[in-house]
Amino acid sequence: MNENEIVDLTDVELDEFFGEKSVRWYQIAARNAVANCLTEGLKRVLVKLPTGAGKTLTIACSMSYEPIRQALGVTNDRKLRVLFVAHKHRLLTQAEQTFSASSNVELILQSMFSDIPQEVLDKGWDVCVFDECHHEAASTFQYHLENLGNCPIIGLTATDQRADGCLIKFEEIIEPISREQAVEEGWLAPTRIHTFVDVPSKDKTDVLTDILTNYAHQMGKTMIFVKTKKEVKSITLMLGRLGYVATGILDQKEKELDIILNKFSEGHIQFIVNCSKINEGVDVVGCTDVILGRQFGSYSQLNQVIGRAARPDSDCNVWELINPLSGTNLDTTVVVGTPEYHRLIAKQQGTWIEREFDYVTHKTNKQLGIASGLRVHH
């Protein structure tokens, strides 16, 4: 069930709130579609929304929706019991905060990596929600599925594709809005891409040091994604020497990570450097820039990372490294569509040379265009 099959609510005057938050038309469309699926007796329903489009709010307002309560057989004299499963502590905290606006839902938080307590199993629940459910093929996810019996399951994700090719098994996929449409309507920030020529080296410390020395002053609250802990340490120290407030994410516990991300959102930290922990499903307010200092194995991973800066409350700048001689570069425009602005930056004779990418000239093969446009002549 995609955006073309869902009742068009874009031109309807909507004035609906969940707590103090306004509910957007596509969130209402998703909620209504979930209600229809459950009424028809479907047991596994997937809600697919772009990163930053408000999946948690969508499911929270859905669980308070009377037609969904009726479809689940929940009477008015009790709360609807929701088992909310996620693989990260911050996702569970985020859900707890969002669901707090509901007075007729009992939220049961459950880590994917922990056993469901016996008292919860004994009491049961009405519906299970799996956040970031593209992990559905994982063994820990499958273990939990064995305990859920015939309970309806609602999955949340920004991507229904997995890098390993494993299938995500749901009876219905609800996709009320695409990322491109969300950008066009102002629900997500338009993207500006800054592409640097990369060199075929495993350690990106030198090239990132050069880039940050010359361009960090153009960046706002920035998340840097690299491959190794060594790079995290080196780049964090380098940014400190340049006078920026930077924090490296290494072995911090989930609660420590929450504190760091909150300080980042509040503007007390400008740069966060990490190699694994902040890649998906983490709601970070105010992130304006992401630096892709490593390659990603799939477009689903790339989508999750870029989504850190896609929210409409700030700009969305993607700084990427492209090796023009490599055939493994992922095309960022596959994720973001045609960007608002795209500049190519190459170093020639010790000087960074910039030019705007011409989407008219290269529209037939953007990836080849990027490669040929970035080739450095000595």
CSV table of C-alpha atoms in Angstrom, one decimal, residues 29-173:
chain,number,residue,atom,x,y,z
A,29,ALA,CA,-3.2,8.4,6.5
A,30,ALA,CA,-0.9,5.8,7.9
A,31,ARG,CA,-3.0,5.5,11.1
A,32,ASN,CA,-6.2,5.0,9.1
A,33,ALA,CA,-4.5,2.4,6.9
A,34,VAL,CA,-3.3,0.5,10.0
A,35,ALA,CA,-6.8,0.5,11.3
A,36,ASN,CA,-8.1,-0.9,8.0
A,37,CYS,CA,-5.5,-3.6,8.0
A,38,LEU,CA,-6.2,-4.7,11.6
A,39,THR,CA,-10.0,-4.6,10.9
A,40,GLU,CA,-9.4,-6.9,7.9
A,41,GLY,CA,-7.6,-9.3,10.2
A,42,LEU,CA,-4.0,-8.8,9.1
A,43,LYS,CA,-1.4,-9.7,11.7
A,44,ARG,CA,1.8,-8.2,10.4
A,45,VAL,CA,1.7,-4.7,9.1
A,46,LEU,CA,4.7,-2.5,8.2
A,47,VAL,CA,4.6,1.3,8.3
A,48,LYS,CA,7.3,2.8,6.2
A,49,LEU,CA,8.1,6.5,6.6
A,50,PRO,CA,11.2,8.5,5.6
A,51,THR,CA,13.8,9.1,8.3
A,52,GLY,CA,12.8,12.2,10.2
A,53,ALA,CA,9.2,12.0,9.2
A,54,GLY,CA,7.9,11.1,12.7
A,55,LYS,CA,7.4,7.3,12.8
A,56,THR,CA,7.1,7.3,16.6
A,57,LEU,CA,4.4,10.0,16.7
A,58,THR,CA,2.6,8.1,13.9
A,59,ILE,CA,2.4,4.9,15.9
A,60,ALA,CA,1.6,6.7,19.2
A,61,CYS,CA,-1.4,8.5,17.8
A,62,SER,CA,-2.5,5.3,16.1
A,63,MET,CA,-2.6,3.4,19.3
A,64,SER,CA,-5.0,5.9,20.8
A,65,TYR,CA,-7.3,5.8,17.7
A,66,GLU,CA,-10.7,4.3,18.5
A,67,PRO,CA,-11.1,2.2,15.3
A,68,ILE,CA,-7.7,0.5,16.1
A,69,ARG,CA,-8.8,-0.2,19.7
A,70,GLN,CA,-12.0,-1.7,18.4
A,71,ALA,CA,-10.1,-3.9,15.8
A,72,LEU,CA,-7.9,-5.2,18.6
A,73,GLY,CA,-11.0,-5.9,20.8
A,74,VAL,CA,-10.0,-3.4,23.5
A,75,THR,CA,-13.0,-2.2,25.6
A,76,ASN,CA,-13.3,1.3,26.9
A,77,ASP,CA,-12.8,0.3,30.5
A,78,ARG,CA,-9.1,-0.5,30.1
A,79,LYS,CA,-6.0,0.7,28.5
A,80,LEU,CA,-4.6,-0.8,25.3
A,81,ARG,CA,-1.4,-2.7,26.1
A,82,VAL,CA,1.4,-2.0,23.7
A,83,LEU,CA,4.7,-4.0,23.8
A,84,PHE,CA,7.2,-1.7,22.2
A,85,VAL,CA,10.4,-3.5,21.1
A,86,ALA,CA,13.6,-1.7,19.9
A,87,HIS,CA,17.3,-2.5,19.7
A,88,LYS,CA,18.6,0.8,21.2
A,89,HIS,CA,17.9,2.4,24.6
A,90,ARG,CA,17.4,5.8,23.1
A,91,LEU,CA,14.6,4.5,20.8
A,92,LEU,CA,12.8,3.2,23.9
A,93,THR,CA,13.3,6.5,25.7
A,94,GLN,CA,12.0,8.3,22.7
A,95,ALA,CA,8.9,6.1,22.6
A,96,GLU,CA,8.2,6.6,26.3
A,97,GLN,CA,8.4,10.4,25.9
A,98,THR,CA,6.1,10.4,22.8
A,99,PHE,CA,3.5,7.9,24.2
A,100,SER,CA,3.3,10.0,27.5
A,101,ALA,CA,0.7,12.2,25.7
A,102,SER,CA,-1.7,9.2,25.6
A,103,SER,CA,-4.0,8.4,28.6
A,104,ASN,CA,-5.5,5.2,27.2
A,105,VAL,CA,-2.4,3.3,26.3
A,106,GLU,CA,-0.1,1.2,28.6
A,107,LEU,CA,3.3,1.2,27.1
A,108,ILE,CA,5.6,-1.8,27.8
A,109,LEU,CA,9.2,-1.1,26.8
A,110,GLN,CA,11.3,-4.1,25.7
A,111,SER,CA,14.9,-4.3,24.5
A,112,MET,CA,15.5,-6.6,21.6
A,113,PHE,CA,18.5,-8.0,23.4
A,114,SER,CA,16.7,-8.9,26.7
A,115,ASP,CA,14.2,-11.6,27.5
A,116,ILE,CA,10.6,-10.6,27.9
A,117,PRO,CA,9.9,-10.7,31.7
A,118,GLN,CA,7.7,-13.5,32.8
A,119,GLU,CA,5.1,-11.2,34.4
A,120,VAL,CA,4.7,-9.4,31.0
A,121,LEU,CA,4.3,-12.7,29.3
A,122,ASP,CA,1.7,-13.8,31.9
A,123,LYS,CA,-0.3,-10.6,31.6
A,124,GLY,CA,0.1,-10.3,27.8
A,125,TRP,CA,-0.5,-7.4,25.5
A,126,ASP,CA,-2.8,-6.3,22.7
A,127,VAL,CA,-0.3,-5.4,20.0
A,128,CYS,CA,3.4,-5.4,19.5
A,129,VAL,CA,5.3,-2.6,17.8
A,130,PHE,CA,8.8,-3.3,16.5
A,131,ASP,CA,10.9,-0.1,15.8
A,132,GLU,CA,13.5,-0.3,13.1
A,133,CYS,CA,12.0,-3.6,12.0
A,134,HIS,CA,14.3,-4.1,9.0
A,135,HIS,CA,16.2,-6.0,11.7
A,136,GLU,CA,13.4,-8.5,11.5
A,137,ALA,CA,15.6,-11.2,10.0
A,138,ALA,CA,18.1,-11.0,12.9
A,139,SER,CA,18.2,-14.0,15.3
A,140,THR,CA,17.3,-11.9,18.3
A,141,PHE,CA,14.2,-10.5,16.5
A,142,GLN,CA,13.2,-14.0,15.5
A,143,TYR,CA,13.6,-15.2,19.1
A,144,HIS,CA,11.1,-12.6,20.3
A,145,LEU,CA,8.7,-13.5,17.4
A,146,GLU,CA,8.5,-17.0,18.9
A,147,ASN,CA,7.1,-15.5,22.1
A,148,LEU,CA,4.5,-13.3,20.5
A,149,GLY,CA,2.1,-16.0,19.4
A,150,ASN,CA,-0.8,-14.7,17.3
A,151,CYS,CA,-0.5,-11.1,18.5
A,152,PRO,CA,-0.7,-8.4,15.8
A,153,ILE,CA,2.7,-6.9,15.0
A,154,ILE,CA,3.2,-3.4,13.6
A,155,GLY,CA,6.7,-2.7,12.2
A,156,LEU,CA,8.3,0.7,11.8
A,157,THR,CA,11.1,1.5,9.4
A,158,ALA,CA,12.5,4.0,6.9
A,159,THR,CA,13.6,1.2,4.6
A,160,ASP,CA,12.2,-2.3,3.8
A,161,GLN,CA,15.4,-3.3,2.2
A,162,ARG,CA,18.3,-5.1,3.9
A,163,ALA,CA,21.9,-5.1,2.8
A,164,ASP,CA,22.1,-8.9,3.2
A,165,GLY,CA,19.2,-9.5,0.9
A,166,CYS,CA,17.0,-11.1,3.6
A,167,LEU,CA,13.3,-10.5,3.2
A,168,ILE,CA,11.3,-8.6,5.7
A,169,LYS,CA,8.1,-10.6,6.1
A,170,PHE,CA,5.0,-8.5,6.5
A,171,GLU,CA,1.5,-8.9,5.0
A,172,GLU,CA,1.0,-5.2,4.1
A,173,ILE,CA,3.4,-2.3,3.7
